[in-house]
Short mmCIF file of C-alpha atoms and ligand atoms in Angstrom, two decimals:
data_model
loop_
_atom_site.label_atom_id
_atom_site.label_comp_id
_atom_site.label_asym_id
_atom_site.label_seq_id
_atom_site.Cartn_x
_atom_site.Cartn_y
_atom_site.Cartn_z
CA MET A 17 37.81 -66.04 45.89
CA THR A 18 38.07 -66.16 42.12
CA ASP A 19 41.25 -65.86 40.08
CA LEU A 20 39.72 -66.08 36.62
CA ILE A 21 36.29 -65.42 35.12
CA ILE A 22 35.35 -67.23 31.93
CA VAL A 23 32.31 -66.14 29.94
CA GLY A 24 30.81 -68.95 27.86
CA GLY A 25 30.91 -72.68 28.56
CA GLY A 26 31.13 -73.84 24.95
CA LEU A 27 34.06 -75.62 23.36
CA ALA A 28 36.63 -72.89 23.99
CA GLY A 29 35.42 -71.80 27.43
CA SER A 30 35.25 -75.37 28.75
CA GLU A 31 38.78 -76.21 27.61
CA ALA A 32 40.06 -72.88 28.95
CA ALA A 33 38.45 -73.50 32.35
CA TRP A 34 40.06 -76.92 32.64
CA GLN A 35 43.51 -75.70 31.62
CA ALA A 36 43.48 -72.80 34.06
CA ALA A 37 42.02 -74.87 36.90
CA GLN A 38 44.62 -77.62 36.40
CA ARG A 39 47.28 -74.93 36.81
CA GLY A 40 45.83 -73.96 40.17
CA LEU A 41 43.56 -71.01 39.33
CA ARG A 42 40.11 -70.78 40.92
CA VAL A 43 37.82 -70.39 37.96
CA ARG A 44 34.29 -69.07 37.74
CA LEU A 45 32.70 -70.24 34.49
CA TYR A 46 29.57 -68.37 33.38
CA GLU A 47 27.30 -70.19 30.94
CA MET A 48 23.89 -68.65 30.24
CA ARG A 49 22.23 -71.86 29.06
CA PRO A 50 19.77 -73.39 29.88
CA ARG A 51 18.32 -70.23 31.48
CA LYS A 52 18.89 -68.31 28.28
CA MET A 53 19.39 -70.29 25.08
CA THR A 54 21.14 -69.30 21.86
CA PRO A 55 19.25 -69.77 18.58
CA ALA A 56 21.27 -72.93 17.80
CA HIS A 57 21.94 -74.74 21.09
CA THR A 58 19.28 -77.06 22.47
CA THR A 59 20.62 -78.24 25.86
CA GLY A 60 22.08 -76.91 29.08
CA TYR A 61 25.27 -78.97 28.73
CA LEU A 62 28.66 -77.37 28.44
CA ALA A 63 30.48 -77.91 25.11
CA GLU A 64 27.36 -78.67 23.10
CA LEU A 65 28.13 -79.23 19.41
CA VAL A 66 25.62 -77.09 17.51
CA CYS A 67 25.70 -78.76 14.12
CA SER A 68 27.80 -81.62 12.78
CA ASN A 69 28.93 -84.31 15.23
CA SER A 70 32.25 -84.62 13.41
CA LEU A 71 35.45 -83.01 14.60
CA GLY A 72 37.08 -83.83 11.27
CA THR A 73 39.96 -86.01 10.22
CA THR A 74 42.35 -87.78 12.54
CA LEU A 75 45.03 -88.22 9.87
CA VAL A 76 48.09 -86.35 11.07
CA ASP A 77 49.15 -85.46 7.53
CA ARG A 78 45.94 -83.43 7.11
CA ALA A 79 45.65 -79.96 8.61
CA GLY A 80 42.76 -80.85 10.92
CA GLY A 81 44.48 -84.05 12.04
CA LEU A 82 47.70 -82.18 12.76
CA LEU A 83 45.82 -79.71 14.94
CA LYS A 84 44.34 -82.62 16.89
CA GLU A 85 47.78 -84.14 17.41
CA GLU A 86 49.05 -80.78 18.69
CA LEU A 87 46.10 -80.61 21.09
CA ARG A 88 46.86 -84.13 22.28
CA ARG A 89 50.49 -83.21 22.99
CA LEU A 90 49.35 -80.05 24.79
CA GLY A 91 47.09 -82.06 27.10
CA SER A 92 43.61 -81.10 25.85
CA LEU A 93 40.74 -82.36 27.99
CA LEU A 94 38.09 -81.95 25.29
CA LEU A 95 40.05 -83.91 22.70
CA ARG A 96 40.43 -86.80 25.13
CA LEU A 97 36.72 -86.74 25.99
CA ALA A 98 35.83 -86.56 22.29
CA GLU A 99 37.94 -89.67 21.67
CA GLU A 100 36.18 -91.40 24.56
CA SER A 101 32.80 -90.47 23.01
CA ALA A 102 33.73 -91.49 19.46
CA VAL A 103 31.33 -93.22 17.09
CA PRO A 104 32.57 -95.11 13.99
CA ALA A 105 33.39 -92.59 11.24
CA GLY A 106 36.33 -93.97 9.26
CA SER A 107 39.33 -91.70 9.61
CA ALA A 108 37.24 -88.87 11.13
CA LEU A 109 36.66 -88.23 14.81
CA ALA A 110 32.88 -88.15 15.16
CA VAL A 111 31.26 -88.23 18.56
CA ASP A 112 28.01 -89.05 20.26
CA ARG A 113 27.25 -85.40 20.96
CA THR A 114 25.23 -86.03 24.12
CA VAL A 115 27.84 -88.33 25.64
CA PHE A 116 30.59 -85.86 24.77
CA ALA A 117 28.82 -82.82 26.23
CA ALA A 118 27.78 -84.77 29.35
CA LYS A 119 31.37 -85.89 29.93
CA VAL A 120 32.72 -82.35 29.60
CA THR A 121 30.01 -81.05 31.94
CA ALA A 122 30.77 -83.74 34.54
CA ALA A 123 34.55 -83.18 34.36
CA LEU A 124 34.17 -79.46 34.96
CA GLU A 125 31.48 -79.81 37.62
CA GLN A 126 33.70 -82.21 39.55
CA HIS A 127 36.83 -80.08 39.34
CA PRO A 128 37.52 -78.56 42.78
CA ASN A 129 38.81 -75.30 41.25
CA ILE A 130 35.84 -74.68 38.97
CA THR A 131 32.50 -73.10 39.86
CA ILE A 132 29.86 -73.07 37.13
CA ILE A 133 27.23 -70.35 37.18
CA HIS A 134 24.31 -70.50 34.78
CA GLU A 135 23.80 -66.79 34.17
CA GLU A 136 24.10 -64.42 31.25
CA VAL A 137 27.00 -61.99 31.52
CA THR A 138 26.04 -58.58 30.16
CA THR A 139 29.14 -56.51 30.85
CA ILE A 140 32.85 -57.18 30.38
CA PRO A 141 34.07 -58.33 33.79
CA ALA A 142 36.94 -56.55 35.52
CA GLY A 143 40.02 -58.59 36.51
CA LEU A 144 41.49 -61.64 34.79
CA THR A 145 38.87 -62.73 32.25
CA ILE A 146 38.45 -64.92 29.19
CA ILE A 147 35.55 -64.12 26.84
CA ALA A 148 34.53 -67.29 24.98
CA SER A 149 30.91 -66.51 24.24
CA GLY A 150 31.04 -67.86 20.71
CA PRO A 151 29.51 -67.00 17.35
CA LEU A 152 26.08 -66.57 18.94
CA THR A 153 27.14 -64.24 21.76
CA SER A 154 24.06 -62.81 23.48
CA ASP A 155 22.84 -59.40 22.38
CA ALA A 156 23.60 -57.67 25.67
CA LEU A 157 27.18 -58.92 25.75
CA SER A 158 27.57 -58.00 22.06
CA GLN A 159 26.64 -54.45 22.96
CA ALA A 160 29.25 -54.45 25.71
CA LEU A 161 31.81 -55.71 23.20
CA ILE A 162 30.92 -52.93 20.76
CA HIS A 163 31.49 -50.50 23.61
CA LEU A 164 34.88 -52.08 24.29
CA THR A 165 36.13 -52.40 20.74
CA GLY A 166 34.32 -49.65 18.84
CA GLN A 167 31.48 -50.29 16.39
CA GLU A 168 33.63 -51.03 13.40
CA GLN A 169 35.54 -53.83 15.08
CA LEU A 170 32.81 -56.36 15.80
CA TYR A 171 31.19 -58.35 13.04
CA PHE A 172 27.83 -60.10 13.20
CA PHE A 173 27.58 -61.98 9.99
CA ASP A 174 29.83 -64.00 7.80
CA ALA A 175 29.52 -63.70 4.07
CA ILE A 176 32.72 -65.33 3.07
CA ALA A 177 34.24 -66.31 -0.23
CA PRO A 178 36.20 -69.53 -0.80
CA ILE A 179 39.99 -69.55 -0.46
CA VAL A 180 42.12 -71.51 -2.90
CA VAL A 181 45.61 -72.91 -2.26
CA ALA A 182 47.93 -71.03 -4.65
CA GLU A 183 49.87 -74.13 -5.70
CA SER A 184 46.70 -75.74 -7.01
CA ILE A 185 45.99 -72.92 -9.51
CA ASN A 186 46.97 -73.69 -13.11
CA MET A 187 49.12 -70.72 -14.13
CA ASP A 188 49.34 -72.06 -17.70
CA ILE A 189 45.75 -70.83 -18.02
CA CYS A 190 45.51 -68.03 -15.44
CA PHE A 191 47.51 -64.82 -15.65
CA ARG A 192 48.68 -62.19 -13.21
CA ALA A 193 47.42 -58.65 -13.75
CA SER A 194 45.64 -55.79 -12.06
CA ARG A 195 42.84 -53.97 -13.84
CA TYR A 196 44.28 -51.36 -16.22
CA GLY A 197 47.76 -52.44 -15.16
CA ARG A 198 47.37 -50.76 -11.75
CA GLY A 199 49.08 -52.75 -9.05
CA ALA A 200 51.93 -52.83 -6.65
CA GLN A 201 53.75 -55.68 -8.34
CA ASP A 202 54.97 -55.37 -11.91
CA ALA A 203 53.29 -58.65 -12.68
CA GLY A 204 49.95 -57.51 -11.23
CA ASP A 205 48.37 -58.15 -7.88
CA TYR A 206 45.59 -60.51 -8.96
CA ILE A 207 45.50 -63.96 -10.46
CA ASN A 208 42.93 -63.87 -13.27
CA CYS A 209 41.00 -66.83 -14.61
CA PRO A 210 39.81 -65.95 -18.14
CA MET A 211 36.54 -67.28 -19.56
CA ASN A 212 35.22 -67.32 -23.11
CA LYS A 213 31.48 -67.00 -23.79
CA ALA A 214 30.84 -70.76 -23.84
CA GLU A 215 32.73 -71.28 -20.57
CA TYR A 216 30.89 -68.38 -18.97
CA ASP A 217 27.47 -69.66 -20.03
CA ALA A 218 28.17 -73.17 -18.80
CA PHE A 219 29.43 -71.77 -15.49
CA VAL A 220 26.36 -69.55 -14.95
CA ASP A 221 24.03 -72.45 -15.76
CA ALA A 222 25.77 -74.70 -13.24
CA LEU A 223 25.86 -71.96 -10.62
CA VAL A 224 22.14 -71.16 -10.67
CA GLN A 225 21.22 -74.85 -10.56
CA ALA A 226 23.65 -75.84 -7.80
CA GLU A 227 22.33 -76.95 -4.41
CA ARG A 228 22.35 -74.38 -1.64
CA ILE A 229 22.53 -74.78 2.13
CA GLU A 230 19.19 -74.14 3.81
CA LEU A 231 19.43 -71.11 6.06
CA ARG A 232 18.14 -71.49 9.57
CA ASP A 233 15.35 -69.18 10.65
CA PHE A 234 17.58 -66.92 12.70
CA GLU A 235 20.01 -66.64 9.83
CA ARG A 236 17.24 -65.83 7.36
CA VAL A 237 16.10 -63.01 9.64
CA TYR A 238 19.56 -61.48 9.46
CA LEU A 239 19.92 -61.98 5.73
CA GLU A 240 16.50 -60.77 4.77
CA ALA A 241 16.44 -57.86 7.17
CA GLY A 242 19.72 -56.88 5.55
CA PRO A 243 21.15 -55.02 8.52
CA GLY A 244 24.59 -54.88 6.95
CA VAL A 245 27.29 -57.35 7.81
CA LYS A 246 29.00 -55.18 10.34
CA ALA A 247 27.50 -53.86 13.50
CA GLY A 248 26.88 -50.19 13.31
CA LYS A 249 28.25 -49.91 9.81
CA SER A 250 25.66 -49.25 7.16
CA ARG A 251 27.45 -51.18 4.45
CA PHE A 252 24.89 -51.82 1.71
CA PHE A 253 23.79 -55.40 1.97
CA GLU A 254 23.84 -55.86 -1.80
CA GLY A 255 27.62 -55.92 -1.52
CA CYS A 256 27.45 -59.30 0.19
CA LEU A 257 24.91 -61.05 -2.01
CA PRO A 258 25.77 -64.68 -2.59
CA ILE A 259 27.19 -65.09 -6.09
CA GLU A 260 24.49 -67.61 -7.02
CA VAL A 261 21.76 -65.11 -6.07
CA LEU A 262 23.40 -62.45 -8.21
CA ALA A 263 23.70 -64.92 -11.11
CA ARG A 264 19.93 -65.52 -11.00
CA ARG A 265 19.25 -61.86 -11.76
CA GLY A 266 20.20 -62.36 -15.40
CA ARG A 267 22.66 -64.17 -17.60
CA GLU A 268 24.98 -61.16 -17.86
CA ALA A 269 24.76 -60.07 -14.21
CA LEU A 270 28.12 -61.60 -13.31
CA ALA A 271 29.84 -60.41 -16.52
CA TYR A 272 28.89 -56.86 -15.54
CA GLY A 273 29.53 -57.49 -11.85
CA PRO A 274 32.31 -59.40 -10.08
CA LEU A 275 33.41 -61.21 -13.27
CA ARG A 276 33.69 -58.05 -15.41
CA PRO A 277 36.73 -58.26 -17.68
CA VAL A 278 37.31 -54.52 -18.17
CA GLY A 279 40.94 -53.43 -17.97
CA LEU A 280 42.25 -56.99 -18.33
CA ILE A 281 44.01 -58.46 -21.36
CA ASP A 282 44.86 -62.16 -21.50
CA PRO A 283 48.56 -62.22 -22.48
CA ARG A 284 48.08 -65.52 -24.31
CA THR A 285 45.44 -64.22 -26.73
CA GLY A 286 46.15 -60.49 -26.59
CA GLN A 287 42.37 -60.09 -26.16
CA ARG A 288 40.02 -59.06 -23.40
CA PRO A 289 38.34 -62.26 -22.12
CA TYR A 290 34.54 -62.52 -22.07
CA ALA A 291 34.61 -62.70 -18.27
CA VAL A 292 37.30 -62.99 -15.59
CA VAL A 293 37.30 -64.52 -12.13
CA GLN A 294 39.83 -62.67 -9.99
CA LEU A 295 41.75 -64.20 -7.12
CA ARG A 296 43.29 -61.93 -4.51
CA GLN A 297 46.23 -62.83 -2.27
CA ASP A 298 44.97 -63.72 1.18
CA ASN A 299 48.05 -64.22 3.34
CA LEU A 300 51.46 -62.63 3.49
CA ALA A 301 53.21 -65.79 2.39
CA GLY A 302 51.17 -65.72 -0.83
CA THR A 303 50.13 -69.34 -0.44
CA LEU A 304 46.38 -68.60 -0.31
CA TYR A 305 44.10 -66.68 -2.67
CA ASN A 306 40.48 -65.73 -2.13
CA MET A 307 37.90 -65.67 -4.91
CA VAL A 308 36.86 -62.06 -5.24
CA GLY A 309 33.09 -61.53 -4.96
CA PHE A 310 32.40 -65.23 -4.49
CA GLN A 311 30.64 -65.18 -1.13
CA THR A 312 28.26 -68.08 -1.45
CA ASN A 313 25.78 -70.29 0.27
CA LEU A 314 26.23 -73.34 -1.96
CA LYS A 315 26.84 -76.74 -0.36
CA PHE A 316 30.57 -77.43 -0.04
CA GLY A 317 30.54 -80.30 -2.55
CA GLU A 318 28.72 -78.08 -5.04
CA GLN A 319 31.29 -75.32 -4.58
CA ARG A 320 34.05 -77.81 -5.41
CA ARG A 321 32.17 -79.06 -8.47
CA VAL A 322 31.02 -75.71 -9.87
CA PHE A 323 34.08 -73.59 -9.06
CA ARG A 324 36.37 -76.20 -10.59
CA MET A 325 34.62 -75.39 -13.90
CA ILE A 326 36.46 -72.06 -13.86
CA PRO A 327 39.41 -72.20 -16.29
CA GLY A 328 42.62 -72.68 -14.30
CA LEU A 329 40.82 -73.96 -11.21
CA GLU A 330 40.16 -77.49 -12.50
CA GLN A 331 42.39 -78.95 -9.75
CA ALA A 332 41.76 -76.23 -7.16
CA GLU A 333 42.23 -77.17 -3.52
CA PHE A 334 39.97 -75.17 -1.26
CA ALA A 335 41.52 -74.06 2.04
CA ARG A 336 38.10 -72.73 3.02
CA TYR A 337 34.71 -72.89 1.38
CA GLY A 338 32.41 -69.91 1.14
CA GLN A 339 29.73 -69.58 3.81
CA MET A 340 26.97 -67.32 5.03
CA HIS A 341 25.84 -67.52 8.61
CA ARG A 342 25.39 -65.59 11.80
CA ASN A 343 28.79 -65.18 13.41
CA THR A 344 29.98 -62.73 16.01
CA PHE A 345 33.70 -62.17 15.77
CA LEU A 346 36.26 -59.51 16.54
CA PHE A 347 38.51 -57.75 14.11
CA ALA A 348 41.40 -59.70 15.59
CA PRO A 349 44.21 -58.18 13.44
CA ALA A 350 43.74 -54.88 15.27
CA LEU A 351 42.50 -56.12 18.65
CA LEU A 352 44.33 -59.27 19.72
CA TRP A 353 47.89 -60.49 20.27
CA PRO A 354 48.86 -64.04 19.27
CA THR A 355 48.73 -64.81 23.02
CA LEU A 356 44.95 -64.19 22.70
CA GLN A 357 45.20 -61.12 24.92
CA PHE A 358 43.22 -58.00 24.10
CA ARG A 359 45.77 -55.41 23.06
CA GLN A 360 44.30 -52.65 25.23
CA ARG A 361 43.94 -54.77 28.39
CA GLU A 362 46.47 -57.47 29.13
CA ASP A 363 44.27 -59.33 31.64
CA LEU A 364 41.47 -59.76 29.12
CA PHE A 365 41.69 -62.80 26.84
CA PHE A 366 39.43 -64.01 24.04
CA ALA A 367 39.00 -67.60 22.91
CA GLY A 368 36.92 -69.60 20.46
CA GLN A 369 35.08 -68.57 17.35
CA ILE A 370 34.85 -64.97 18.56
CA THR A 371 38.58 -64.60 17.83
CA GLY A 372 38.06 -65.44 14.14
CA VAL A 373 39.33 -69.01 14.40
CA GLU A 374 36.84 -71.31 12.71
CA GLY A 375 35.86 -74.91 13.46
CA TYR A 376 35.30 -77.06 16.52
CA VAL A 377 38.90 -78.19 16.98
CA GLY A 378 40.38 -74.74 16.33
CA ASN A 379 38.02 -73.33 18.93
CA ILE A 380 39.04 -75.94 21.50
CA ALA A 381 42.67 -75.12 20.72
CA THR A 382 42.29 -71.39 21.33
CA GLY A 383 40.56 -72.22 24.62
CA LEU A 384 43.53 -74.34 25.62
CA LEU A 385 46.02 -71.57 24.97
CA ALA A 386 43.86 -68.84 26.55
CA GLY A 387 43.43 -70.89 29.75
CA TRP A 388 47.14 -71.69 29.89
CA ASN A 389 48.17 -68.09 29.20
CA ALA A 390 45.71 -66.69 31.73
CA ALA A 391 47.29 -68.99 34.32
CA ARG A 392 50.77 -67.84 33.33
CA LEU A 393 49.76 -64.19 33.65
CA ALA A 394 48.20 -64.82 37.08
CA GLN A 395 51.41 -66.51 38.17
CA GLY A 396 53.64 -63.66 37.01
CA ARG A 397 54.93 -65.23 33.79
CA ALA A 398 54.68 -63.89 30.28
CA PRO A 399 51.94 -65.45 28.13
CA LEU A 400 53.18 -67.82 25.43
CA VAL A 401 53.25 -67.36 21.66
CA LEU A 402 53.32 -70.72 19.87
CA PRO A 403 55.80 -71.32 17.03
CA PRO A 404 54.35 -70.30 13.64
CA GLU A 405 55.33 -73.70 12.18
CA THR A 406 52.68 -75.34 14.37
CA MET A 407 49.11 -75.35 13.12
CA LEU A 408 47.80 -73.56 16.20
CA GLY A 409 50.65 -71.04 16.10
CA ALA A 410 49.97 -70.41 12.40
CA LEU A 411 46.23 -69.93 12.97
CA LEU A 412 46.89 -67.39 15.71
CA HIS A 413 49.49 -65.68 13.56
CA TYR A 414 46.96 -65.47 10.73
CA ILE A 415 44.12 -63.95 12.73
CA THR A 416 46.38 -61.40 14.38
CA HIS A 417 48.26 -60.40 11.21
CA ALA A 418 45.64 -60.88 8.46
CA SER A 419 44.86 -58.25 5.87
CA GLU A 420 42.87 -55.37 7.29
CA HIS A 421 41.04 -55.27 3.98
CA ASP A 422 38.64 -58.17 4.35
CA PHE A 423 39.44 -60.21 7.42
CA GLN A 424 37.32 -63.34 7.70
CA PRO A 425 37.42 -66.32 10.07
CA MET A 426 39.89 -69.06 9.20
CA LYS A 427 40.19 -72.76 9.93
CA ALA A 428 43.28 -74.96 10.04
CA ASN A 429 44.95 -75.48 6.66
CA PHE A 430 48.48 -76.01 5.43
CA GLY A 431 48.43 -72.78 3.43
CA LEU A 432 48.81 -70.89 6.72
CA LEU A 433 52.17 -72.46 7.51
CA PRO A 434 55.45 -70.82 6.50
CA PRO A 435 56.75 -72.35 3.27
CA LEU A 436 59.00 -75.41 3.56
CA PRO A 437 62.73 -74.77 3.05
CA ARG A 438 62.61 -76.88 -0.13
CA ARG A 439 59.76 -77.15 -2.60
CA VAL A 440 58.05 -80.56 -2.35
CA ARG A 441 55.99 -81.24 -5.46
CA ASP A 442 53.98 -84.24 -4.32
CA LYS A 443 50.95 -83.05 -2.37
CA ARG A 444 50.90 -85.89 0.18
CA ALA A 445 54.66 -85.70 0.75
CA ARG A 446 54.34 -81.95 1.25
CA ALA A 447 51.58 -82.43 3.80
CA ARG A 448 53.70 -84.99 5.68
CA ALA A 449 56.65 -82.57 5.68
CA TYR A 450 54.48 -79.77 7.09
CA SER A 451 53.17 -82.07 9.81
CA GLN A 452 56.57 -83.40 10.80
CA ARG A 453 58.02 -79.91 11.01
CA ALA A 454 55.03 -78.70 13.06
CA LEU A 455 55.28 -81.50 15.60
CA GLN A 456 59.05 -81.12 15.92
CA ALA A 457 58.59 -77.37 16.52
CA LEU A 458 55.91 -78.06 19.12
CA ASP A 459 57.99 -80.68 20.94
CA ALA A 460 61.02 -78.38 21.02
CA PHE A 461 58.83 -75.56 22.32
CA VAL A 462 57.45 -77.73 25.12
CA GLN A 463 60.89 -79.12 26.03
CA ALA A 464 62.18 -75.56 26.42
CA LEU A 465 59.60 -74.93 29.19
CA PRO A 466 60.51 -75.62 32.83
CA PRO A 467 59.49 -79.23 33.69
CA GLU A 468 56.62 -78.18 35.96
CA GLU A 469 55.12 -76.12 33.12
CA ARG A 470 55.10 -78.87 30.52
CA PRO A 471 51.58 -79.97 29.60
CA ALA A 472 50.48 -83.20 31.22
CA PRO A 473 47.94 -85.52 29.61
CA PRO A 474 44.54 -85.17 31.32
CA PRO A 475 43.94 -87.91 33.93
C1 LIG B 526 24.87 -72.57 13.49
C2 LIG B 526 26.32 -72.93 13.57
C3 LIG B 526 26.76 -74.17 13.11
C4 LIG B 526 28.13 -74.53 13.17
N1 LIG B 526 28.50 -75.74 12.73
C5 LIG B 526 29.80 -76.12 12.81
C6 LIG B 526 30.20 -77.42 12.38
O1 LIG B 526 29.38 -78.22 11.93
N2 LIG B 526 31.51 -77.76 12.45
C7 LIG B 526 32.43 -76.89 12.96
O2 LIG B 526 33.62 -77.24 13.03
N3 LIG B 526 32.09 -75.64 13.38
C8 LIG B 526 30.79 -75.24 13.32
N4 LIG B 526 30.41 -73.98 13.73
C9 LIG B 526 31.44 -73.02 14.15
C10 LIG B 526 32.05 -73.23 15.57
O3 LIG B 526 33.06 -74.21 15.49
C11 LIG B 526 31.10 -73.59 16.65
O4 LIG B 526 30.15 -72.57 16.74
C12 LIG B 526 31.78 -73.75 18.03
O5 LIG B 526 30.86 -74.26 18.95
C13 LIG B 526 32.35 -72.46 18.56
O6 LIG B 526 32.96 -72.68 19.80
P1 LIG B 526 32.96 -71.52 20.89
O7 LIG B 526 33.46 -72.10 22.16
O8 LIG B 526 33.65 -70.34 20.36
O9 LIG B 526 31.42 -71.10 21.04
P2 LIG B 526 30.22 -71.98 21.60
O10 LIG B 526 30.52 -73.42 21.55
O11 LIG B 526 29.00 -71.48 20.90
O12 LIG B 526 30.16 -71.54 23.13
C14 LIG B 526 29.82 -70.25 23.52
C15 LIG B 526 28.97 -70.35 24.76
O13 LIG B 526 28.80 -69.06 25.31
C16 LIG B 526 27.47 -68.98 25.81
N5 LIG B 526 27.15 -67.54 25.88
C17 LIG B 526 26.91 -66.67 24.87
N6 LIG B 526 26.71 -65.43 25.34
C18 LIG B 526 26.81 -65.52 26.69
C19 LIG B 526 26.69 -64.58 27.75
N7 LIG B 526 26.43 -63.29 27.52
N8 LIG B 526 26.85 -65.00 29.03
C20 LIG B 526 27.11 -66.31 29.30
N9 LIG B 526 27.20 -67.25 28.34
C21 LIG B 526 27.09 -66.85 27.05
C22 LIG B 526 26.66 -69.78 24.82
O14 LIG B 526 25.46 -70.25 25.42
C23 LIG B 526 27.60 -70.92 24.48
O15 LIG B 526 27.41 -72.05 25.28
C24 LIG B 526 29.07 -73.60 13.70
C25 LIG B 526 28.61 -72.35 14.15
C26 LIG B 526 27.28 -72.02 14.09
C27 LIG B 526 26.82 -70.68 14.61
#
């Protein structure tokens, strides 16, 4: 007898299996490796880390550290095993990846309620199910997902632009306006960073010389074949060219492309700038702005260095850096509830990177909630929605309410949280205030649950 099927034994699927099994469900966990490998994994272990061995900061007044603290309080198995597998890395939690994956595998293999089956799943199972097949979901299952969601709703590639925290933009230099004064707000919908010729030339020079991330072979195949970034949608691939590739086509390519100044007058000079970088609001709270047309494959440090040359962005804080890589993810704003349920089928949950949550710890966190909520549903209780003041609650709110215009995966950052009741100017004090409020909201949420439902730390 099986109560719950989980597809994918990566970070999210492993955490989900543990959470559901601990709550008494009999879980069947399908993991296709080692019989069928993904292009990035190299072992048959559950919860293999495909790239970096770092799970990011442990400082609770940083967004990633706050998310870890929330996971700790919610009784995450994978966080505990990561801490047990830690290697020295200053204030970051870095792990010995083999020890970590082996520990997760052993914990799940030994759990009496979990059966692990090393097989590829090629159809969406009937009955209570969590799909956690990750950014490298197998082709057959991807086809089944297209069938489930419709072709337009499943994405296969990320070509994402950086996101800047609004408070870090210097509005003494930048100005609000929409091209030709068209815009919903009187002040204009975009934040515009004006450049003169010398600034533009220096920026283009730095951009074309900046260091790029090497693409892996399987990523190069996707990029060079140019299949379009969306499954089944013949969007012209040129539209997603990295900005540094476009810049190499000629000195004026950007000034006639994404940085064109037409229809924009800088109110300080009364003139049209030589070029303009536009920033578009990215979340409803207006705390995050994405850099329009700036999808990029530069190394993160290079993005910080080069993009801070843009007038007004000298002190920019990046909530997310631009990236290009293979990534299967759903159009969550139309398909998922913040409980991680599929809107059209309440007994079907999604977890991990496929939901549009980015990063190892965020993926573990969605697995935790999906496993818990699946157990609640099986036991006749309504699935939980976490408070939006918590980092996990805010991430799930973001992916399920994000702009339909250009939804892209998101990782933990303070810009997702509802604004504080009072403005706190100092950046570190503000971060501490966000963290304190998040943990208080989480504790109150947990205390409001019946005692037998409150998360217990893993043994
Ligand atoms: C190349 C690459 C590098 C990344 N590097 C980082 C990084 O350095 N830091 C970071 O924070 N995030 C990184 N990410 C993003 C993300 O955090 C990780 O991919 C993370 O492992 C995702 O967790 P997950 O549980 O959603 O998927 P995964 O951990 O990938 O787990 C999904 C599992 O499902 C299995 N599976 C797939 N299809 C099927 C099927 N049909 N049937 C059965 N099993 C199936 C896979 O074998 C896999 O084990 C990276 C992503 C990629 C693609």
